[in-house]
mmCIF file of C-alpha atoms in Angstrom:
data_model
loop_
_atom_site.group_PDB
_atom_site.id
_atom_site.type_symbol
_atom_site.label_atom_id
_atom_site.label_comp_id
_atom_site.label_asym_id
_atom_site.label_seq_id
_atom_site.Cartn_x
_atom_site.Cartn_y
_atom_site.Cartn_z
ATOM 1 C CA MET O 1 0.000 0.000 0.000
ATOM 2 C CA LEU O 2 2.777 2.405 0.904
ATOM 3 C CA GLU O 3 4.630 1.661 -2.327
ATOM 4 C CA LYS O 4 1.491 2.476 -4.345
ATOM 5 C CA ILE O 5 1.093 5.810 -2.550
ATOM 6 C CA LEU O 6 4.763 6.649 -3.127
ATOM 7 C CA ARG O 7 4.450 5.722 -6.794
ATOM 8 C CA VAL O 8 1.418 7.972 -7.242
ATOM 9 C CA LEU O 9 3.268 10.847 -5.543
ATOM 10 C CA ILE O 10 6.341 10.332 -7.742
ATOM 11 C CA VAL O 11 4.200 10.296 -10.904
ATOM 12 C CA LEU O 12 2.355 13.432 -9.743
ATOM 13 C CA LEU O 13 5.603 15.287 -8.972
ATOM 14 C CA ALA O 14 7.093 14.195 -12.299
ATOM 15 C CA ALA O 15 3.995 15.442 -14.122
ATOM 16 C CA ILE O 16 4.228 18.812 -12.340
ATOM 17 C CA PHE O 17 7.949 18.983 -13.126
ATOM 18 C CA GLY O 18 7.197 18.171 -16.796
ATOM 19 C CA LEU O 19 4.548 20.906 -16.901
ATOM 20 C CA ALA O 20 6.928 23.455 -15.400
ATOM 21 C CA LEU O 21 9.740 22.463 -17.763
ATOM 22 C CA MET O 22 7.503 22.691 -20.836
ATOM 23 C CA GLN O 23 6.248 26.102 -19.690
ATOM 24 C CA LEU O 24 9.852 27.312 -19.547
ATOM 25 C CA ILE O 25 10.633 26.174 -23.072
ATOM 26 C CA SER O 26 7.172 26.997 -24.481
ATOM 27 C CA PRO O 27 8.368 30.222 -26.175
ATOM 28 C CA LEU O 28 10.873 28.249 -28.233
ATOM 29 C CA ILE O 29 8.307 25.590 -29.123
ATOM 30 C CA ALA O 30 5.724 28.253 -30.032
ATOM 31 C CA LEU O 31 8.188 29.797 -32.501
ATOM 32 C CA VAL O 32 8.705 26.454 -34.184
ATOM 33 C CA ILE O 33 5.024 25.416 -34.478
ATOM 34 C CA SER O 34 3.544 28.892 -34.486
ATOM 35 C CA THR O 35 0.347 29.183 -36.545
ATOM 36 C CA GLU O 36 -2.670 31.366 -36.321
ATOM 37 C CA TYR O 37 -4.747 28.408 -35.159
ATOM 38 C CA LEU O 38 -2.423 27.528 -32.277
ATOM 39 C CA ASN O 39 -2.265 31.159 -31.130
ATOM 40 C CA ILE O 40 -6.013 31.294 -30.532
ATOM 41 C CA ASN O 41 -6.788 32.740 -27.092
ATOM 42 C CA LEU O 42 -9.049 30.448 -25.069
ATOM 43 C CA ASP O 43 -10.134 33.277 -22.719
ATOM 44 C CA VAL O 44 -9.150 31.105 -19.704
ATOM 45 C CA PHE O 45 -6.537 32.925 -17.634
ATOM 46 C CA GLY O 46 -5.081 34.221 -20.905
ATOM 47 C CA ILE O 47 -3.998 30.730 -22.032
ATOM 48 C CA THR O 48 -3.580 30.123 -25.737
ATOM 49 C CA LEU O 49 -4.225 26.833 -27.443
ATOM 50 C CA ALA O 50 -0.472 26.389 -27.973
ATOM 51 C CA HIS O 51 0.252 26.784 -24.253
ATOM 52 C CA LEU O 52 -2.520 24.320 -23.411
ATOM 53 C CA ILE O 53 -1.174 21.677 -25.788
ATOM 54 C CA ILE O 54 2.392 22.198 -24.586
ATOM 55 C CA GLY O 55 1.264 21.947 -20.942
ATOM 56 C CA LEU O 56 -0.670 18.762 -21.559
ATOM 57 C CA CYS O 57 2.311 17.246 -23.369
ATOM 58 C CA GLY O 58 4.567 18.181 -20.447
ATOM 59 C CA ILE O 59 2.182 16.568 -17.953
ATOM 60 C CA ILE O 60 1.861 13.380 -20.019
ATOM 61 C CA ILE O 61 5.587 13.058 -20.715
ATOM 62 C CA GLY O 62 6.492 13.819 -17.103
ATOM 63 C CA GLY O 63 3.902 11.380 -15.770
ATOM 64 C CA VAL O 64 5.095 8.577 -18.076
ATOM 65 C CA ILE O 65 8.728 9.147 -17.138
ATOM 66 C CA GLY O 66 7.777 9.267 -13.432
ATOM 67 C CA TYR O 67 5.825 6.008 -13.760
ATOM 68 C CA ILE O 68 8.817 4.305 -15.392
ATOM 69 C CA ILE O 69 11.456 5.468 -12.927
ATOM 70 C CA SER O 70 9.272 5.308 -9.785
ATOM 71 C CA PRO O 71 10.276 1.675 -8.840
ATOM 72 C CA TYR O 72 13.959 2.638 -8.901
ATOM 73 C CA LEU O 73 13.315 5.799 -6.928
ATOM 74 C CA ILE O 74 11.351 3.813 -4.321
ATOM 75 C CA ILE O 75 14.276 1.367 -3.924
ATOM 76 C CA LEU O 76 16.697 4.276 -3.486
ATOM 77 C CA LEU O 77 14.334 5.868 -0.986
ATOM 78 C CA LYS O 78 14.153 2.647 1.044
ATOM 79 C CA ARG O 79 17.938 2.346 1.110
ATOM 80 C CA PHE O 80 18.252 5.943 2.186
ATOM 81 C CA SER O 81 15.687 5.484 4.970
ATOM 82 C CA VAL O 82 17.540 2.367 6.219
ATOM 83 C CA TRP O 83 20.828 4.291 6.215
ATOM 84 C CA VAL O 84 19.260 7.175 8.137
ATOM 85 C CA GLU O 85 17.732 4.737 10.643
ATOM 86 C CA ASN O 86 21.098 3.021 11.197
ATOM 87 C CA GLN O 87 22.816 6.347 11.738
ATOM 88 C CA LEU O 88 20.144 7.434 14.234
ATOM 89 C CA ASN O 89 20.435 4.113 16.111
ATOM 90 C CA LYS O 90 24.143 4.773 16.586
ATOM 91 C CA MET O 91 23.414 8.185 18.142
ATOM 92 C CA LYS O 92 22.190 8.854 21.635
ATOM 93 C CA ILE O 93 18.744 10.383 21.984
ATOM 94 C CA HIS O 94 20.307 13.506 23.510
ATOM 95 C CA ASP O 95 22.472 13.958 20.409
ATOM 96 C CA VAL O 96 19.469 13.508 18.108
ATOM 97 C CA ILE O 97 17.457 16.146 19.989
ATOM 98 C CA ALA O 98 20.434 18.513 20.052
ATOM 99 C CA GLY O 99 20.994 18.000 16.312
ATOM 100 C CA VAL O 100 17.347 18.741 15.462
ATOM 101 C CA CYS O 101 17.422 21.934 17.564
ATOM 102 C CA GLY O 102 20.693 22.997 15.922
ATOM 103 C CA LEU O 103 19.248 22.358 12.452
ATOM 104 C CA ALA O 104 16.177 24.463 13.245
ATOM 105 C CA ILE O 105 18.308 27.338 14.547
ATOM 106 C CA GLY O 106 20.615 27.133 11.531
ATOM 107 C CA LEU O 107 17.693 27.238 9.065
ATOM 108 C CA VAL O 108 16.133 30.244 10.822
ATOM 109 C CA ILE O 109 19.407 32.169 10.624
ATOM 110 C CA ALA O 110 19.847 31.089 6.973
ATOM 111 C CA ASN O 111 16.370 32.360 6.116
ATOM 112 C CA LEU O 112 17.101 35.769 7.706
ATOM 113 C CA LEU O 113 20.412 36.070 5.879
ATOM 114 C CA GLY O 114 18.803 34.915 2.628
ATOM 115 C CA VAL O 115 16.240 37.730 2.816
ATOM 116 C CA ALA O 116 19.004 40.258 3.582
ATOM 117 C CA PHE O 117 21.163 39.154 0.614
ATOM 118 C CA SER O 118 18.369 38.445 -1.849
ATOM 119 C CA GLY O 119 18.953 41.792 -3.558
ATOM 120 C CA VAL O 120 22.473 40.883 -4.612
ATOM 121 C CA PRO O 121 22.632 40.837 -8.430
ATOM 122 C CA ILE O 122 22.905 37.493 -10.269
ATOM 123 C CA VAL O 123 23.618 35.294 -7.206
ATOM 124 C CA GLY O 124 21.032 36.798 -4.850
ATOM 125 C CA SER O 125 18.371 34.182 -5.604
ATOM 126 C CA TYR O 126 20.827 31.302 -4.940
ATOM 127 C CA LEU O 127 22.284 32.553 -1.667
ATOM 128 C CA PRO O 128 19.361 31.313 0.550
ATOM 129 C CA ILE O 129 20.018 27.734 -0.638
ATOM 130 C CA VAL O 130 23.717 28.020 0.145
ATOM 131 C CA PHE O 131 23.001 29.591 3.547
ATOM 132 C CA SER O 132 20.486 26.837 4.390
ATOM 133 C CA ILE O 133 22.955 24.024 3.598
ATOM 134 C CA VAL O 134 25.956 25.578 5.347
ATOM 135 C CA LEU O 135 24.207 26.940 8.438
ATOM 136 C CA GLY O 136 22.022 23.839 8.800
ATOM 137 C CA TYR O 137 25.117 21.631 8.899
ATOM 138 C CA LEU O 138 26.933 23.964 11.283
ATOM 139 C CA GLY O 139 23.882 24.049 13.568
ATOM 140 C CA ILE O 140 23.785 20.230 13.806
ATOM 141 C CA HIS O 141 27.569 19.888 14.272
ATOM 142 C CA ILE O 142 27.951 22.621 16.890
ATOM 143 C CA THR O 143 24.954 21.656 19.060
ATOM 144 C CA ILE O 144 26.029 17.992 19.209
ATOM 145 C CA LYS O 145 29.653 18.829 20.043
ATOM 146 C CA LYS O 146 28.781 21.528 22.577
ATOM 147 C CA ARG O 147 25.730 19.832 24.097
ATOM 148 C CA ASN O 148 27.197 19.640 27.602
ATOM 149 C CA GLU O 149 28.238 23.316 27.576
ATOM 150 C CA ILE O 150 24.782 24.336 26.351
ATOM 151 C CA VAL O 151 23.126 22.333 29.115
ATOM 152 C CA ALA O 152 25.473 23.942 31.660
ATOM 153 C CA LEU O 153 24.145 27.381 30.634
ATOM 154 C CA PHE O 154 20.682 26.398 31.948
ATOM 155 C CA PRO O 155 21.368 24.669 35.294
ATOM 156 C CA ARG O 156 17.908 25.194 36.718
ATOM 157 C CA LEU O 157 16.205 23.752 33.667
ATOM 158 C CA PHE O 158 18.292 20.571 33.674
ATOM 159 C CA ARG O 159 18.840 20.231 37.432
ATOM 160 C CA GLU O 160 16.186 17.539 37.901
ATOM 161 C CA GLN O 161 17.443 15.529 34.919
ATOM 162 C CA THR O 162 21.000 15.720 36.274
ATOM 163 C CA LYS O 163 19.876 14.462 39.687
ATOM 164 C CA GLU O 164 18.005 11.542 38.136
ATOM 165 C CA LYS O 165 21.000 10.641 35.969
ATOM 166 C CA LYS O 166 23.316 10.823 38.976
ATOM 167 C CA ALA O 167 21.008 8.576 40.987
ATOM 168 C CA ILE O 168 20.987 6.027 38.173
ATOM 169 C CA VAL O 169 24.781 6.085 37.913
ATOM 170 C CA GLU O 170 25.299 5.764 41.658
ATOM 171 C CA LYS O 171 22.809 2.927 42.001
ATOM 172 C CA PRO O 172 24.776 -0.229 42.822
ATOM 173 C CA VAL O 173 24.824 -2.863 40.147
ATOM 174 C CA LEU O 174 23.732 -6.264 41.379
ATOM 175 C CA VAL O 175 26.074 -9.023 40.256
ATOM 176 C CA GLU O 176 24.949 -12.622 40.280
ATOM 177 C CA ASN O 177 26.969 -14.688 42.779
ATOM 178 C CA TYR O 178 27.119 -17.962 40.873
ATOM 179 C CA LYS O 179 28.261 -21.255 42.424
ATOM 180 C CA LEU O 180 28.808 -23.984 39.816
ATOM 181 C CA LEU O 181 28.360 -27.610 40.893
ATOM 182 C CA ASP O 182 30.402 -30.354 39.287
ATOM 183 C CA THR O 183 29.311 -33.974 38.936
ATOM 184 C CA SER O 184 31.434 -35.337 41.792
ATOM 185 C CA VAL O 185 30.087 -32.938 44.403
ATOM 186 C CA ILE O 186 26.486 -33.645 43.365
ATOM 187 C CA ILE O 187 27.004 -37.415 43.654
ATOM 188 C CA ASP O 188 28.813 -36.950 46.987
ATOM 189 C CA GLY O 189 25.582 -35.627 48.513
ATOM 190 C CA ARG O 190 27.091 -33.489 51.297
ATOM 191 C CA ILE O 191 26.330 -30.349 49.299
ATOM 192 C CA ALA O 192 22.653 -30.779 50.218
ATOM 193 C CA ASP O 193 23.451 -30.635 53.950
ATOM 194 C CA ILE O 194 25.643 -27.579 53.403
ATOM 195 C CA CYS O 195 22.797 -25.838 51.531
ATOM 196 C CA GLN O 196 20.409 -26.767 54.319
ATOM 197 C CA SER O 197 22.716 -25.135 56.866
ATOM 198 C CA GLY O 198 22.553 -21.835 54.943
ATOM 199 C CA PHE O 199 26.308 -21.410 54.518
ATOM 200 C CA ILE O 200 26.075 -21.101 50.717
ATOM 201 C CA GLU O 201 24.792 -17.845 49.269
ATOM 202 C CA GLY O 202 23.927 -16.855 45.727
ATOM 203 C CA THR O 203 22.690 -18.911 42.811
ATOM 204 C CA LEU O 204 23.554 -22.564 42.319
ATOM 205 C CA LEU O 205 24.324 -22.918 38.613
ATOM 206 C CA ILE O 206 23.921 -26.403 37.140
ATOM 207 C CA PRO O 207 25.479 -26.604 33.632
ATOM 208 C CA VAL O 208 23.541 -28.665 31.136
ATOM 209 C CA PHE O 209 26.628 -30.756 30.301
ATOM 210 C CA VAL O 210 26.927 -31.728 33.992
ATOM 211 C CA LEU O 211 23.297 -32.854 33.958
ATOM 212 C CA GLU O 212 23.963 -34.886 30.813
ATOM 213 C CA GLU O 213 26.956 -36.587 32.448
ATOM 214 C CA LEU O 214 24.887 -37.273 35.565
ATOM 215 C CA GLN O 215 22.117 -38.786 33.466
ATOM 216 C CA HIS O 216 24.659 -40.904 31.607
ATOM 217 C CA ILE O 217 25.965 -42.259 34.939
ATOM 218 C CA ALA O 218 22.407 -42.921 36.153
ATOM 219 C CA ASP O 219 21.724 -44.931 32.975
ATOM 220 C CA SER O 220 24.930 -46.959 33.266
ATOM 221 C CA SER O 221 24.812 -50.743 33.150
ATOM 222 C CA ASP O 222 27.101 -50.866 36.190
ATOM 223 C CA LEU O 223 24.991 -51.117 39.351
ATOM 224 C CA LEU O 224 27.306 -48.979 41.485
ATOM 225 C CA LYS O 225 27.508 -46.192 38.896
ATOM 226 C CA ARG O 226 23.772 -46.317 38.332
ATOM 227 C CA THR O 227 23.121 -45.991 42.072
ATOM 228 C CA ARG O 228 25.532 -43.043 42.386
ATOM 229 C CA GLY O 229 23.968 -41.261 39.395
ATOM 230 C CA ARG O 230 20.442 -41.649 40.730
ATOM 231 C CA ARG O 231 21.566 -40.422 44.145
ATOM 232 C CA GLY O 232 23.019 -37.320 42.439
ATOM 233 C CA LEU O 233 19.711 -36.617 40.707
ATOM 234 C CA ASP O 234 17.888 -37.041 44.031
ATOM 235 C CA VAL O 235 20.312 -34.607 45.685
ATOM 236 C CA LEU O 236 19.608 -31.967 43.006
ATOM 237 C CA LYS O 237 15.867 -32.460 43.391
ATOM 238 C CA ARG O 238 16.189 -32.083 47.150
ATOM 239 C CA ILE O 239 18.187 -28.862 46.863
ATOM 240 C CA GLN O 240 15.723 -27.421 44.374
ATOM 241 C CA THR O 241 12.549 -28.226 46.311
ATOM 242 C CA GLU O 242 13.335 -28.437 50.024
ATOM 243 C CA PHE O 243 15.773 -25.612 50.647
ATOM 244 C CA ASN O 244 15.598 -21.864 50.163
ATOM 245 C CA MET O 245 18.125 -21.958 47.319
ATOM 246 C CA PHE O 246 17.820 -20.560 43.819
ATOM 247 C CA VAL O 247 18.895 -23.264 41.358
ATOM 248 C CA LYS O 248 19.423 -22.310 37.724
ATOM 249 C CA ILE O 249 20.076 -24.624 34.783
ATOM 250 C CA ASP O 250 22.566 -23.080 32.340
ATOM 251 C CA GLU O 251 22.007 -24.155 28.725
ATOM 252 C CA ARG O 252 25.405 -23.001 27.452
ATOM 253 C CA ASP O 253 27.714 -25.643 26.073
ATOM 254 C CA PHE O 254 31.150 -25.490 24.495
ATOM 255 C CA ASP O 255 31.246 -27.812 21.523
ATOM 256 C CA ASP O 256 34.950 -27.175 20.905
ATOM 257 C CA ILE O 257 35.795 -28.585 24.373
ATOM 258 C CA SER O 258 35.367 -32.311 25.021
ATOM 259 C CA GLU O 259 36.162 -32.670 28.759
ATOM 260 C CA VAL O 260 33.367 -31.814 31.211
ATOM 261 C CA ASP O 261 35.829 -30.366 33.745
ATOM 262 C CA SER O 262 37.309 -28.068 31.092
ATOM 263 C CA LYS O 263 33.811 -26.929 30.089
ATOM 264 C CA LEU O 264 33.024 -26.219 33.744
ATOM 265 C CA ILE O 265 36.151 -24.064 34.147
ATOM 266 C CA LYS O 266 35.342 -22.194 30.925
ATOM 267 C CA LEU O 267 31.771 -21.495 32.057
ATOM 268 C CA ALA O 268 33.025 -20.297 35.454
ATOM 269 C CA GLN O 269 35.271 -17.823 33.644
ATOM 270 C CA VAL O 270 32.380 -16.618 31.496
ATOM 271 C CA VAL O 271 29.937 -16.041 34.378
ATOM 272 C CA ASN O 272 32.656 -15.040 36.875
ATOM 273 C CA GLY O 273 31.500 -17.729 39.292
ATOM 274 C CA LYS O 274 33.042 -20.214 41.712
ATOM 275 C CA ILE O 275 33.189 -23.986 41.345
ATOM 276 C CA ILE O 276 32.062 -26.236 44.201
ATOM 277 C CA THR O 277 33.795 -29.609 44.000
ATOM 278 C CA ASN O 278 35.540 -32.342 45.956
ATOM 279 C CA ASP O 279 37.768 -33.322 43.001
ATOM 280 C CA TYR O 280 41.393 -32.626 43.926
ATOM 281 C CA ASN O 281 42.617 -32.516 40.305
ATOM 282 C CA LEU O 282 39.824 -30.165 39.189
ATOM 283 C CA ASN O 283 40.681 -27.942 42.138
ATOM 284 C CA LYS O 284 44.319 -27.650 41.040
ATOM 285 C CA VAL O 285 43.539 -27.053 37.345
ATOM 286 C CA ALA O 286 40.960 -24.384 38.188
ATOM 287 C CA ASP O 287 43.422 -22.624 40.504
ATOM 288 C CA LEU O 288 45.987 -22.528 37.683
ATOM 289 C CA GLN O 289 43.422 -20.868 35.391
ATOM 290 C CA GLY O 290 42.401 -18.279 37.972
ATOM 291 C CA VAL O 291 38.993 -19.743 38.833
ATOM 292 C CA SER O 292 37.927 -19.727 42.492
ATOM 293 C CA VAL O 293 37.117 -23.159 43.930
ATOM 294 C CA LEU O 294 35.173 -24.175 47.036
ATOM 295 C CA ASN O 295 36.342 -27.672 47.972
ATOM 296 C CA ILE O 296 33.996 -29.379 50.402
ATOM 297 C CA ASN O 297 36.758 -31.765 51.487
ATOM 298 C CA GLU O 298 38.769 -28.779 52.672
ATOM 299 C CA LEU O 299 35.643 -27.492 54.380
ATOM 300 C CA ALA O 300 35.152 -30.824 56.129
ATOM 301 C CA ASN O 301 38.767 -30.838 57.310
ATOM 302 C CA ALA O 302 38.441 -27.301 58.582
ATOM 303 C CA LEU O 303 35.373 -28.264 60.623
ATOM 304 C CA LYS O 304 37.051 -31.190 62.358
ATOM 305 C CA PRO O 305 37.832 -30.656 66.060
ATOM 306 C CA VAL O 306 41.220 -29.123 66.748
ATOM 307 C CA VAL O 307 43.420 -31.273 68.954
ATOM 308 C CA ILE O 308 46.823 -30.481 70.418
ATOM 309 C CA PRO O 309 49.556 -32.775 71.732
ATOM 310 C CA GLY O 310 48.872 -33.801 75.340
ATOM 311 C CA GLU O 311 45.088 -33.576 74.993
ATOM 312 C CA MET O 312 43.092 -36.503 76.372
ATOM 313 C CA MET O 313 40.288 -38.255 74.474
ATOM 314 C CA THR O 314 38.249 -41.413 74.820
ATOM 315 C CA VAL O 315 38.281 -43.790 71.847
ATOM 316 C CA THR O 316 37.472 -47.385 70.949
ATOM 317 C CA ILE O 317 40.123 -49.481 69.204
ATOM 318 C CA VAL O 318 38.472 -51.175 66.235
ATOM 319 C CA LYS O 319 41.314 -52.679 64.170
ATOM 320 C CA ASP O 320 45.047 -53.270 63.886
ATOM 321 C CA GLY O 321 47.422 -50.608 62.618
ATOM 322 C CA LYS O 322 50.044 -50.966 59.892
ATOM 323 C CA GLU O 323 52.911 -51.090 62.329
ATOM 324 C CA GLN O 324 53.323 -53.831 64.901
ATOM 325 C CA GLY O 325 51.357 -53.288 68.093
ATOM 326 C CA GLN O 326 49.381 -50.323 66.735
ATOM 327 C CA GLY O 327 45.617 -50.018 67.068
ATOM 328 C CA VAL O 328 43.299 -47.791 65.051
ATOM 329 C CA ALA O 329 40.289 -45.872 66.309
ATOM 330 C CA TYR O 330 38.018 -43.304 64.649
ATOM 331 C CA LEU O 331 36.303 -40.150 65.813
ATOM 332 C CA ASP O 332 32.673 -39.431 64.972
ATOM 333 C CA ASP O 333 33.741 -37.275 61.995
ATOM 334 C CA GLY O 334 35.871 -40.098 60.545
ATOM 335 C CA THR O 335 39.269 -38.848 61.705
ATOM 336 C CA MET O 336 41.644 -41.781 62.139
ATOM 337 C CA ILE O 337 43.555 -42.138 65.406
ATOM 338 C CA VAL O 338 46.622 -44.380 65.522
ATOM 339 C CA VAL O 339 47.250 -45.596 69.068
ATOM 340 C CA GLU O 340 50.703 -46.921 69.894
ATOM 341 C CA GLY O 341 50.377 -50.240 71.681
ATOM 342 C CA GLY O 342 46.657 -50.208 71.103
ATOM 343 C CA LYS O 343 46.469 -53.662 69.553
ATOM 344 C CA LYS O 344 46.165 -55.335 72.909
ATOM 345 C CA HIS O 345 43.149 -53.127 73.687
ATOM 346 C CA MET O 346 41.192 -54.344 70.638
ATOM 347 C CA ASN O 347 37.436 -53.569 70.873
ATOM 348 C CA THR O 348 38.076 -51.756 74.129
ATOM 349 C CA THR O 349 37.212 -48.171 74.989
ATOM 350 C CA LEU O 350 40.058 -46.349 76.675
ATOM 351 C CA THR O 351 41.481 -42.905 77.303
ATOM 352 C CA VAL O 352 44.484 -41.892 75.176
ATOM 353 C CA ALA O 353 46.809 -38.893 75.082
ATOM 354 C CA VAL O 354 47.513 -37.155 71.768
ATOM 355 C CA THR O 355 51.200 -37.197 70.829
ATOM 356 C CA SER O 356 51.106 -35.561 67.356
ATOM 357 C CA VAL O 357 48.785 -34.522 64.527
ATOM 358 C CA LEU O 358 49.535 -35.069 60.842
ATOM 359 C CA GLN O 359 47.631 -33.053 58.204
ATOM 360 C CA THR O 360 47.574 -34.636 54.727
ATOM 361 C CA ALA O 361 45.716 -33.968 51.491
ATOM 362 C CA ALA O 362 43.452 -36.903 52.313
ATOM 363 C CA GLY O 363 42.601 -35.540 55.751
ATOM 364 C CA ARG O 364 43.973 -35.407 59.273
ATOM 365 C CA MET O 365 45.607 -38.248 61.198
ATOM 366 C CA ILE O 366 46.082 -38.236 64.962
ATOM 367 C CA PHE O 367 48.767 -40.244 66.803
ATOM 368 C CA ALA O 368 48.203 -41.108 70.442
ATOM 369 C CA LYS O 369 49.209 -43.507 73.194
ATOM 370 C CA PRO O 370 47.265 -45.009 76.065
ATOM 371 C CA LYS O 371 47.142 -42.902 79.196
#
């Protein structure tokens, strides 16, 4: 519909242009085809028959030419409108408003100067066009470049806008505190108890490739793997439904990376998050790549009771130690206690004195001897 309207307008303008052009050259045409018959006055605004025929020819020729070239002009007009739209999208709304105001001011000044210089011989009639182009461009350019200085001249007028802008700038930006779970920590299950305790804040981010690996484990033909995978899925369901935690499934995947751990590190870098794991190797690789890691094994070791040499504790010897005469006992948190000479107290509860404490990557080991 719009193209039809534009085509009609183009044909109409071309017909008017053809009429005007033929009127300009009508004296020359009248000399060539001048006859008494064509010079008959029609008593309608002083128009002769020759002028009427010439005008009609101009309208017809102009209209035909406009009809022929209108599709090409419409295409050019569309391209120009797209170009203008792209240029306006690149500009801020403040610059657009300033440019329009500058153009209006420039055209007003050009019109005043055009009237003043219109009496100049020969070029006087062309000066308004030149003034309009030059001053219109200068008005746009100057107002955009000097927008801040112009605004500063009217502080009262723009005071409220400045306050609102300042409030928006000073408003703190909320950053998502993402915690990414790997497959091992989900299967481990202790993450659910940690979430229940409320020690983890932010959003738990579950990558889709971790879910796929978990599903693959749950569908394994090996009974042990299948049980571990299903337990991991149950842990995720428990975290999502029972606790006040926001769990988000991230659909991003990295097809150029094959290893799940490498994908997890890459995603943590993208979202600026931390990885929760109990995988020692993943912990080391992530540290080398500058990704923060929360290792629940380290957390568990940190929460174990602190003992010092000479401290007394009551334990039950449950098995033999590696060395001759040693007995092994365990605390409630799983810490192993090696009791010198404890073999003869097998399955007996006794009081022992701590002699030393050894901290290893696997955990903490306590050495003691009977009191």
